Short mmCIF file of C-alpha atoms in Angstrom, two decimals:
data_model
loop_
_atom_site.label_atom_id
_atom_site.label_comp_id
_atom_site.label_asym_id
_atom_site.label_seq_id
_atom_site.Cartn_x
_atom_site.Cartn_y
_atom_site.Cartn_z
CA UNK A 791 0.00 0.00 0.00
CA UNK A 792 3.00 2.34 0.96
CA UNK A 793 4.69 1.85 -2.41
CA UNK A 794 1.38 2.49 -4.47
CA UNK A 795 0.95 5.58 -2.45
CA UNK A 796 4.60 6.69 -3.23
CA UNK A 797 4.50 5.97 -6.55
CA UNK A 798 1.20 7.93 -6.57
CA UNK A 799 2.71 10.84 -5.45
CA UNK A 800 5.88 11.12 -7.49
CA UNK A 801 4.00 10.68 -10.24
CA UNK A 802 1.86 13.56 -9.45
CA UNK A 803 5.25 15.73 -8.39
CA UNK A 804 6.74 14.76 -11.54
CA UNK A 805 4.29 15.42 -13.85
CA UNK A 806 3.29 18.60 -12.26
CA UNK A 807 7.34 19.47 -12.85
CA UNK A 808 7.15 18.88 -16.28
CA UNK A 809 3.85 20.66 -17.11
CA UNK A 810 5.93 23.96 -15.11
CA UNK A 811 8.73 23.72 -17.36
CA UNK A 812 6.41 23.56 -20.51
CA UNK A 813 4.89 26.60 -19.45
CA UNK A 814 7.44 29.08 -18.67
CA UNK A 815 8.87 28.70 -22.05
CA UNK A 816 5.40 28.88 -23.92
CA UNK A 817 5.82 32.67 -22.20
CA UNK A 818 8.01 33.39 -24.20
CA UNK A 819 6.16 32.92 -27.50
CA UNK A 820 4.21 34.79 -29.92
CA UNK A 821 1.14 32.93 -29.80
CA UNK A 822 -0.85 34.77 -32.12
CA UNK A 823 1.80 34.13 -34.77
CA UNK A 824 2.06 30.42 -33.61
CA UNK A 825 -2.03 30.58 -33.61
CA UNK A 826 -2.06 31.09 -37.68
CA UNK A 827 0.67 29.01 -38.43
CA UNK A 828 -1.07 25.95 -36.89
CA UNK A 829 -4.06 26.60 -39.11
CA UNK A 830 -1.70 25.88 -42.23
CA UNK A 831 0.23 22.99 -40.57
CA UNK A 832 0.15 19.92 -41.93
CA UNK A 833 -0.25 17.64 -38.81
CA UNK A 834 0.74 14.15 -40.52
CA UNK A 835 4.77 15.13 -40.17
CA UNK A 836 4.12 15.96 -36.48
CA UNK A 837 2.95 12.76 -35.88
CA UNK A 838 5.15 11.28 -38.12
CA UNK A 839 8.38 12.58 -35.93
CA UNK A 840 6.78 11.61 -33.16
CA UNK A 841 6.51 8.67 -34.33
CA UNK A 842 10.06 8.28 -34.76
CA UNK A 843 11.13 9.34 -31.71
CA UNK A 844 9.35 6.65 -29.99
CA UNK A 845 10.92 4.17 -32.32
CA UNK A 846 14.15 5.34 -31.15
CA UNK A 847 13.30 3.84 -27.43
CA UNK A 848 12.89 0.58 -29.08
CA UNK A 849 16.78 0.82 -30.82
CA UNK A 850 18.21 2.02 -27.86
CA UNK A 851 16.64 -1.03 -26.13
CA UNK A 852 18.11 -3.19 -28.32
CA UNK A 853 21.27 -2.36 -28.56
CA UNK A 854 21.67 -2.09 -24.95
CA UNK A 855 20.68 -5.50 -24.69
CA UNK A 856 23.96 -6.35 -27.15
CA UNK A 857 26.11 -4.32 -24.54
CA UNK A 858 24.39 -6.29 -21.72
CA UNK A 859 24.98 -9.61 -23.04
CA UNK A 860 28.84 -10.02 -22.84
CA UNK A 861 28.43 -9.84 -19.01
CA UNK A 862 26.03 -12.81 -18.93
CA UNK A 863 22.62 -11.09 -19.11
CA UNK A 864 20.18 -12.03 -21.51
CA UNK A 865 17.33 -9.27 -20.80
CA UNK A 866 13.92 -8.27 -22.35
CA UNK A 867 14.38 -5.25 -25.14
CA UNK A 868 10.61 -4.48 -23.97
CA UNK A 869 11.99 -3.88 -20.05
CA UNK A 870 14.90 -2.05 -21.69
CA UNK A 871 12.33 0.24 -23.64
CA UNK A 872 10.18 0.91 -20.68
CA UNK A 873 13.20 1.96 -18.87
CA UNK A 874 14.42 4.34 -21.35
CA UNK A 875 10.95 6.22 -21.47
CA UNK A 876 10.96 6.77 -17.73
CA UNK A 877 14.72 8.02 -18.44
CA UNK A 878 13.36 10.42 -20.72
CA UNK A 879 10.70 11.44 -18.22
CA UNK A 880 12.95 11.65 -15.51
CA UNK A 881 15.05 14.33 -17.53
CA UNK A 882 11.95 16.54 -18.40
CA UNK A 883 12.19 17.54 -14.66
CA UNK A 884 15.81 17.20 -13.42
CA UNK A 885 18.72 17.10 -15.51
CA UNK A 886 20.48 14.28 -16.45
CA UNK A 887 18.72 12.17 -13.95
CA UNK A 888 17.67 10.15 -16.50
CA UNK A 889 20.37 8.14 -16.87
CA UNK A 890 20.37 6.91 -12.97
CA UNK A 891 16.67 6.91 -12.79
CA UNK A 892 17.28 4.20 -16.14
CA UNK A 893 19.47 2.13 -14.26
CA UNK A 894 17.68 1.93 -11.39
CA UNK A 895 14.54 0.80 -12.99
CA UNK A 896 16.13 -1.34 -15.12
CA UNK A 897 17.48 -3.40 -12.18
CA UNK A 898 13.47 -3.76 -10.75
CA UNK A 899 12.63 -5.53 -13.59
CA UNK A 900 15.75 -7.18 -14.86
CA UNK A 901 17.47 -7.59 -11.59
CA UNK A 902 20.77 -6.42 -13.32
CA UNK A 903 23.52 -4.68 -11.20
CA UNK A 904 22.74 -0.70 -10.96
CA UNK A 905 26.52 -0.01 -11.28
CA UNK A 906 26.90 -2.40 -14.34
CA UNK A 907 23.64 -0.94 -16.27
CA UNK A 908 25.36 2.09 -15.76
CA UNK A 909 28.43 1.50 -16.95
CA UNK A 910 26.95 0.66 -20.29
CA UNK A 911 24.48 4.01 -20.04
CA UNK A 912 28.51 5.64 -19.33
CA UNK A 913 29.40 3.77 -22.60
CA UNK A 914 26.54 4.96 -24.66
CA UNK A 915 26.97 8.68 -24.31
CA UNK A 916 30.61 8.42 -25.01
CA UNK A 917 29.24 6.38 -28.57
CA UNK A 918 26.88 9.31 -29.00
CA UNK A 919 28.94 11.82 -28.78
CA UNK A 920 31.38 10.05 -31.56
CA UNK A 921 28.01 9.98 -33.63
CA UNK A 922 27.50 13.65 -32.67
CA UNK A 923 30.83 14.49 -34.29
CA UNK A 924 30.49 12.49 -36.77
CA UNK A 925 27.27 14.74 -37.93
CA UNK A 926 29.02 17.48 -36.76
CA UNK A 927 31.51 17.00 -39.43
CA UNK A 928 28.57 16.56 -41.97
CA UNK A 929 27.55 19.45 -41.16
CA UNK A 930 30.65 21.74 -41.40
CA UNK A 931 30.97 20.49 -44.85
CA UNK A 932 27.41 21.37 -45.85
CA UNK A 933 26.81 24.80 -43.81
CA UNK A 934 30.29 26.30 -42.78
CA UNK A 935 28.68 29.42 -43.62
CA UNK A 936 25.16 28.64 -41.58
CA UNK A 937 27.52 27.54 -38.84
CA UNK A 938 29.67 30.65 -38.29
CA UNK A 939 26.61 33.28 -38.72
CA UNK A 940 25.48 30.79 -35.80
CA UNK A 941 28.42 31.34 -33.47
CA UNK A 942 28.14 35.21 -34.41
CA UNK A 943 24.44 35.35 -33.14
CA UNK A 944 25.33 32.82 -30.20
CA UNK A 945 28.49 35.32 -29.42
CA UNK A 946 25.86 38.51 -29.90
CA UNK A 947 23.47 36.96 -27.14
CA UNK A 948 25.58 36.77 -24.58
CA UNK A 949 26.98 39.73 -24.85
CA UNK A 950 23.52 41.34 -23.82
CA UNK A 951 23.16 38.94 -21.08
CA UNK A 952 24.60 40.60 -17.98
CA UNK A 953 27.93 38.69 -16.51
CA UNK A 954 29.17 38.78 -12.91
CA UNK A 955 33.23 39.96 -12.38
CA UNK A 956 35.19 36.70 -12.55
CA UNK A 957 36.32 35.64 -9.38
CA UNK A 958 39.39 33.07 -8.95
CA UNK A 959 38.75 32.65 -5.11
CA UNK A 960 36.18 29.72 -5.73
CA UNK A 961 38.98 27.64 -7.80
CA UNK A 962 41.65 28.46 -5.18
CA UNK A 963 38.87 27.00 -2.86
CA UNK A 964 38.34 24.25 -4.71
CA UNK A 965 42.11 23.36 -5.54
CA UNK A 966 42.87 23.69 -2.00
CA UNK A 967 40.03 21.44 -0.91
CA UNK A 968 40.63 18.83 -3.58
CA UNK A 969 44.71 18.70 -2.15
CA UNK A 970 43.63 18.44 1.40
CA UNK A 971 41.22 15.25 0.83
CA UNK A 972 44.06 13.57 -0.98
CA UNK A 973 46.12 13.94 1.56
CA UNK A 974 43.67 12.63 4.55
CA UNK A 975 42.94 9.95 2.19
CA UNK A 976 46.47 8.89 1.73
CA UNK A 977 47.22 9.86 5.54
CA UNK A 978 44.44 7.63 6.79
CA UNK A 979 44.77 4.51 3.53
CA UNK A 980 44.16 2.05 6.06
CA UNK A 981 41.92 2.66 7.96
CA UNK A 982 39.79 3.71 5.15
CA UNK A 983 40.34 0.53 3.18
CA UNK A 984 39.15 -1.74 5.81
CA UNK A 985 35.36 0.79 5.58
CA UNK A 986 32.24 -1.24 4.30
CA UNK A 987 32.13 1.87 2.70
CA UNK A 988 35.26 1.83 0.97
CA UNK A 989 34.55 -2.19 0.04
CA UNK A 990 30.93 -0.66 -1.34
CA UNK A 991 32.40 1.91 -3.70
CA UNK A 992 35.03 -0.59 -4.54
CA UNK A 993 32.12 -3.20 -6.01
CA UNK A 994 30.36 -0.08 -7.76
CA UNK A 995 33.82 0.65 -10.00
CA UNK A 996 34.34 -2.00 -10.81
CA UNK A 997 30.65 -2.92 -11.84
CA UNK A 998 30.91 0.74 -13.53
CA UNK A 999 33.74 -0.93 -15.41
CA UNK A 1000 32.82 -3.60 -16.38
CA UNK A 1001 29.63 -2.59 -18.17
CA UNK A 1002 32.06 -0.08 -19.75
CA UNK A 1003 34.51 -2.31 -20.96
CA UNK A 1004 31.51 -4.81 -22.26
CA UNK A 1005 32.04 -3.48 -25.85
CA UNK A 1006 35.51 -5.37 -25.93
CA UNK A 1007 33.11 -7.99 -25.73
CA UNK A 1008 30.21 -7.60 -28.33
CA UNK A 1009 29.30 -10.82 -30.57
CA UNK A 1010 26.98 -9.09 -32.80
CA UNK A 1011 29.46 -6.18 -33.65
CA UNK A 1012 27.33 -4.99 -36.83
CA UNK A 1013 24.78 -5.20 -35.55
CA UNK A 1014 25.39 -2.84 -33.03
CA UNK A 1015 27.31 0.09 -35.79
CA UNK A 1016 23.36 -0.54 -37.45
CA UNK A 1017 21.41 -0.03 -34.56
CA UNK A 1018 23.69 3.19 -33.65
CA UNK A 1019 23.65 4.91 -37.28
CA UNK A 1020 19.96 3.76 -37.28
CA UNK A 1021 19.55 6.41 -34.04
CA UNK A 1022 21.02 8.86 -35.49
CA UNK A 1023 19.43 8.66 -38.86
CA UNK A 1024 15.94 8.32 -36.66
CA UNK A 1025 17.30 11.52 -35.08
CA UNK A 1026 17.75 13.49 -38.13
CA UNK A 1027 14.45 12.57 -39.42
CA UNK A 1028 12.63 13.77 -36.36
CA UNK A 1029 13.94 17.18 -37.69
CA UNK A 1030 13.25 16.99 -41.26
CA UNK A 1031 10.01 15.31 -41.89
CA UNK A 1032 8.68 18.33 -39.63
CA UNK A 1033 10.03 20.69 -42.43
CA UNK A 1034 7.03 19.23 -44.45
CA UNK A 1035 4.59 20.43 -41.92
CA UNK A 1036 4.98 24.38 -42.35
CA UNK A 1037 4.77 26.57 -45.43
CA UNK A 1038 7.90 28.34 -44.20
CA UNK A 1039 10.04 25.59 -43.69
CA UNK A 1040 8.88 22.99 -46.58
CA UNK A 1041 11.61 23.91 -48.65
CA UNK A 1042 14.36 22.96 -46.69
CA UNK A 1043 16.64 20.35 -48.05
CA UNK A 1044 19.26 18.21 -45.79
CA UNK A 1045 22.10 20.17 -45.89
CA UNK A 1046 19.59 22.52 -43.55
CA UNK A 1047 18.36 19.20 -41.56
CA UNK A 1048 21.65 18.31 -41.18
CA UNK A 1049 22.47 21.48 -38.93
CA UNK A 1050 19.21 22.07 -37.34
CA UNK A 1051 20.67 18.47 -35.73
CA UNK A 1052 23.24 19.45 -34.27
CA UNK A 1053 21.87 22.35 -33.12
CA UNK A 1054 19.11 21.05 -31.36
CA UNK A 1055 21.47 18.21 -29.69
CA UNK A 1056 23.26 21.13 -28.86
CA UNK A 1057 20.01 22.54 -26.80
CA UNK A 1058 19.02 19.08 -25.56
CA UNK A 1059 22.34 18.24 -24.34
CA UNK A 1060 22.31 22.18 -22.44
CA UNK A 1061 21.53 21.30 -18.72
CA UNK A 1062 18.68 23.07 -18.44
CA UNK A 1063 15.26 21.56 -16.84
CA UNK A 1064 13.07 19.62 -18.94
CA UNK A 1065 15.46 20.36 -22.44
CA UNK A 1066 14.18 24.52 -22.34
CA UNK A 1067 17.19 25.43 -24.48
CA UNK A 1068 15.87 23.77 -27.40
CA UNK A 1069 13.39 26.01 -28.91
CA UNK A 1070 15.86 29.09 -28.29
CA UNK A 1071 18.92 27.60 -29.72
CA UNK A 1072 16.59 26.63 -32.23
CA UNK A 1073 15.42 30.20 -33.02
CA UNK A 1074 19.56 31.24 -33.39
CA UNK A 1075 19.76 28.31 -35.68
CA UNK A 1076 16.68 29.93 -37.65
CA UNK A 1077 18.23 33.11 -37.78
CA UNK A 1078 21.06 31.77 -39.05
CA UNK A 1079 20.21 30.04 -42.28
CA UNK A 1080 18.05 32.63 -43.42
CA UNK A 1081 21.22 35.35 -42.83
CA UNK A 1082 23.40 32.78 -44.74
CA UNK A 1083 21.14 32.44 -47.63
CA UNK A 1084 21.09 36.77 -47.90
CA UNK A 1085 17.21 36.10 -45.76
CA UNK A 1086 16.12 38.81 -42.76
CA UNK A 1087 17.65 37.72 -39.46
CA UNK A 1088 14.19 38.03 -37.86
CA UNK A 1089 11.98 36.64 -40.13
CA UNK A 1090 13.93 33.38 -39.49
CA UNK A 1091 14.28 33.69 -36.22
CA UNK A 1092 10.27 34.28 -35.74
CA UNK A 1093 10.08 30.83 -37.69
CA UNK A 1094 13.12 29.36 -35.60
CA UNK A 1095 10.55 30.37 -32.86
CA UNK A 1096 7.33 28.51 -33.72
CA UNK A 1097 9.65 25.73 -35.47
CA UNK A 1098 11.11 24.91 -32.14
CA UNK A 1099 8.54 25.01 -29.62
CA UNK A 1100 5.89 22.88 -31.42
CA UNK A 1101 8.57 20.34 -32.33
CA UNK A 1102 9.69 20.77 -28.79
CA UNK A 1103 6.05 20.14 -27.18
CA UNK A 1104 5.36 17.56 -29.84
CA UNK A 1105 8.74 15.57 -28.27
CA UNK A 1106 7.38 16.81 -24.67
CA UNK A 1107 4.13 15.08 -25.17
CA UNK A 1108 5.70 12.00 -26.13
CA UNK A 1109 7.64 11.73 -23.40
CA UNK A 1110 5.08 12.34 -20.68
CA UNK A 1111 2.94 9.61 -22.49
CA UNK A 1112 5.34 7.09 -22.88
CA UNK A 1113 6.76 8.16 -19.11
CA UNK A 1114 3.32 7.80 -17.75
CA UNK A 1115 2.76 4.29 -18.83
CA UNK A 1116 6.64 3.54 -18.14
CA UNK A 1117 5.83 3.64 -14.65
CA UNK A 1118 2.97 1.42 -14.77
CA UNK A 1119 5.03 -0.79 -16.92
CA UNK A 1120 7.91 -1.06 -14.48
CA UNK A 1121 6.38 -1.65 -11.49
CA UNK A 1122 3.65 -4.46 -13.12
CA UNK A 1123 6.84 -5.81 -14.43
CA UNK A 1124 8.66 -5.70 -11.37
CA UNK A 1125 5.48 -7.48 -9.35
CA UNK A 1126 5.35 -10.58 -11.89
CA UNK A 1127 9.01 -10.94 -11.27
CA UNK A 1128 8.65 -10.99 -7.80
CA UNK A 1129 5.95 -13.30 -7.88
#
């Protein structure tokens, strides 16, 4: 009864989070703008990138069961789904809890080692962000030009954001701080060795590690390089199908899709609550292509604007759905297994 009424309430808490976050960046918009746009949108690509996204659970899932395998676990890509959505939740309200929040549930229903999970969720981001550079590459090649007018208006809007005097006291602080534990810790070695503590944090490293070092390890090797190029082709097309959706934007061609990417990655990846830097960088991307094509700065940034916060809510909703039933999911999971 306890747990029902716990999970009860941080559902409501976390919901209630999420729905905050939406709203203080829906402030920012020009709704009547937005409000005649959506007559002429054309709501198939929406759903169509939504779509998508969710199919990107499902590869993740997968995937992470290859990474899970060499350490002698043979799990469910449906409990490995389930988990991911409640990751996703999870990071709509506190940033990057995802990740932990993904290990942890995974371990309710697959009873796998938190610290070796998350050694593989380690392992993942560092293969994203070779995939990120990868497209980042891609991208330099196709819009140099887009790119630089983009670091000109990034440069341009922080320098009308007010800055505090830099102060070095906090490092000195924190150098000083970071000599003086070493030096308890090597004064008192022993002692601290012989901690069920110490023996604790010992076990989670080297579960960390392992998990880490399970890609040594893969037997299906191709099928993994797939699954990850298949994400980040599933990533790009959550961008570019929604091109098809607005007058404005139905022109655009890869090359464009390409760096509206990596731009939005660069939002999402920003930590800021709930992923609120996406529609902004996206309305600097915006106002970037149009200045490199010879457009007006704030005509594209206006679409940038409207671009970015219904693909932005569109992800949003998405991820509180999925999220919801994630928690169901886990903990009816987690009951049959206990059973």
């Amino acid at each position: 009864m306890k747990s029902k009424i716990k999970q009860s309430l941080f559902l409501i808490i976390a919901s209630l989070l999420a729905v905050f976050f939406i709203v203080i960046t829906m402030r920012q918009i020009d709704f009547e703008r937005v409000a005649k746009v959506l007559k002429q949108t054309n709501y198939f690509w929406i759903f169509a990138s939504m779509a998508i996204s969710i199919l990107t659970y499902w590869i993740r899932a997968a995937r992470w069961n290859l990474l899970l395998k060499p350490m002698g676990y043979d799990t469910q890509t449906s409990s490995g789904f389930w988990a991911i959505a409640f990751a996703y939740f999870m990071n709509l309200t506190i940033p990057r809890s995802g990740e932990v929040a993904r290990a942890t549930s995974f371990y309710k229903m697959e009873k796998v080692p938190f610290e070796k999970s998350f050694g593989t969720v380690v392992l993942e981001r560092v293969i994203d962000v070779l995939f990120l550079g990868l497209f980042f590459g891609l991208t330099l090649i196709f819009n140099y030009e887009t790119f630089i007018k983009f670091v000109e208006l990034g440069n341009k809007e922080k320098a009308h954001q007010p800055t505090a005097e830099p102060s070095l006291l906090k490092y000195y602080i924190a150098i000083g701080v970071l000599v003086l534990g070493i030096g308890l810790i090597a004064i008192f070695w022993k002692k601290i060795s012989q901690l069920k503590f110490f023996e604790k944090i010992k076990t989670f490293l080297f579960g960390l590690w392992e998990g880490i070092k399970s890609i040594s390890k893969l037997e299906k090797r191709g099928l993994f390089i797939f699954y990850s190029f298949a994400l980040w082709i599933c990533y790009f097309l959550m961008t570019f199908l929604v091109f098809f959706a607005f007058p404005d934007t139905k022109n655009f061609r890869i090359p464009e899709g390409l760096f509206l990417l990596i731009a939005g990655s660069l939002g999402m990846i920003l930590p800021v609550s709930g992923g609120l830097a996406y529609p902004y960088i996206m309305s600097i991307a915006f106002s970037a292509v149009y200045l490199a094509k010879g457009g007006d700065q704030h005509e594209g940034r206006a679409i940038g604007d409207y671009f970015g916060l219904i693909l932005y809510i569109a992800q949003v909703i998405s991820m509180i759905s999925f999220g919801l039933i994630a928690i169901y999911k886990i903990a009816r999971i987690r009951r049959d297994s206990t059973k």
